[in-house]
Amino acid sequence: MISRRSLLSLLAGTIAGAGLGPGLAQEAPFDLGPEQPGRIRAEKDAAAIARIPKDYRFAEPGAFIVGISPGGPPLATYATDARTVIGADPDLAQLVADSLGLTLKLVPVAWADWPLGLSSGKYDAVISNVGVTEQRKEKFDFSTYRQGLHGFFVKADSRIAAIREPKDAAGLTIAVGGGTNQERILVEWSKQNVAAGLKPIELQLFDDEAARLVSLRSGRSDVIVQPHAQLVFVAARDKDIKRIGTLSAGWPLKSDVAIATRKGSGLVDALTLALNDLIDNGKYRQALARWALEEEALPRSETNPPGLPKF
């Protein structure tokens, strides 16, 4: 997990990278201040509240305690005060808390620690870009709220128009994280291209985003691939790269991101209902739009859908 100091440095670089002085921070591509005046709010959802089991005990009476890993913008990060957690996932958590008539309290947690904290009842739910997998479903219930996507991005002046399937990437040099799910998918794409008589994909493996972006911007790579939301933030901040396609994180299967709750707690049905009502009344899409993540919107929330299989 990124430290608070590193995140504060990143946020400062965001403002500087946009050519802004201290008094012009509001012109940054996203609002990174702690107050979040533009955060979308919702009314109480009587139907969702009625679905909360009578015997369910919240971690704190009157509150919705949510575990969240502030790994980086735009999903979840520390604001410019290096203390307040903001982003698309906190916004979603606020909408759900509002719907249930509860006060939202976010608990920052290291990614590796969320399963133990949730199982022990330290918080009621985890809203932190958690993908649904069959293995996780053995211990947790899930209410889906966003597509899990990887993004194909190129330089703003690139002539590459779109990547939608393996043949579109034939012969391209693609920067990707070594040992990642994206690498696994692109290796399979390259094999399919070769089998079809097309050129293979040349993969350039890097350990961090900065190195991948340097490779793209210097022309050593044609394309960069990594989680979609991360590159949406970079594109909005720097304005020198653009998206030309997306890819399901579970390719060839679907991979959705979900709210995780304790298995059998009964809270999952209320959350799924609340999410679908937020989708219907437009609040859900408005919240995603604040962080330019409309591309990741789901048409409906599902309870415990098929998850990625155990590999």
PDB file of N, CA and C in Angstrom, residues 164-171 189 193 198:
ATOM      1  N   ARG A 164      -9.785  -3.819 -29.557  1.00  0.00           N
ATOM      2  CA  ARG A 164     -10.975  -4.474 -29.014  1.00  0.00           C
ATOM      3  C   ARG A 164     -10.807  -5.987 -28.886  1.00  0.00           C
ATOM      4  N   GLU A 165      -9.863  -6.557 -29.656  1.00  0.00           N
ATOM      5  CA  GLU A 165      -9.669  -8.003 -29.649  1.00  0.00           C
ATOM      6  C   GLU A 165      -8.216  -8.295 -30.015  1.00  0.00           C
ATOM      7  N   PRO A 166      -7.781  -9.543 -29.862  1.00  0.00           N
ATOM      8  CA  PRO A 166      -6.365  -9.875 -30.063  1.00  0.00           C
ATOM      9  C   PRO A 166      -5.763  -9.383 -31.372  1.00  0.00           C
ATOM     10  N   LYS A 167      -6.491  -9.510 -32.471  1.00  0.00           N
ATOM     11  CA  LYS A 167      -5.908  -9.137 -33.768  1.00  0.00           C
ATOM     12  C   LYS A 167      -5.570  -7.648 -33.849  1.00  0.00           C
ATOM     13  N   ASP A 168      -6.289  -6.835 -33.073  1.00  0.00           N
ATOM     14  CA  ASP A 168      -6.025  -5.391 -33.084  1.00  0.00           C
ATOM     15  C   ASP A 168      -4.662  -5.052 -32.487  1.00  0.00           C
ATOM     16  N   ALA A 169      -4.130  -5.963 -31.660  1.00  0.00           N
ATOM     17  CA  ALA A 169      -2.850  -5.718 -30.996  1.00  0.00           C
ATOM     18  C   ALA A 169      -1.685  -6.429 -31.677  1.00  0.00           C
ATOM     19  N   ALA A 170      -1.948  -7.154 -32.758  1.00  0.00           N
ATOM     20  CA  ALA A 170      -0.890  -7.899 -33.441  1.00  0.00           C
ATOM     21  C   ALA A 170       0.227  -6.974 -33.888  1.00  0.00           C
ATOM     22  N   GLY A 171       1.457  -7.328 -33.561  1.00  0.00           N
ATOM     23  CA  GLY A 171       2.624  -6.571 -33.989  1.00  0.00           C
ATOM     24  C   GLY A 171       2.928  -5.342 -33.151  1.00  0.00           C
ATOM     25  N   TRP A 189      -3.312 -13.621 -25.801  1.00  0.00           N
ATOM     26  CA  TRP A 189      -3.669 -12.925 -27.042  1.00  0.00           C
ATOM     27  C   TRP A 189      -2.596 -13.130 -28.108  1.00  0.00           C
ATOM     28  N   ASN A 193      -2.867 -14.800 -31.861  1.00  0.00           N
ATOM     29  CA  ASN A 193      -2.470 -14.105 -33.083  1.00  0.00           C
ATOM     30  C   ASN A 193      -1.517 -14.944 -33.921  1.00  0.00           C
ATOM     31  N   LEU A 198      -0.905 -14.171 -37.607  1.00  0.00           N
ATOM     32  CA  LEU A 198      -0.623 -12.750 -37.399  1.00  0.00           C
ATOM     33  C   LEU A 198       0.668 -12.577 -36.612  1.00  0.00           C
TER      34      LEU A 198
END
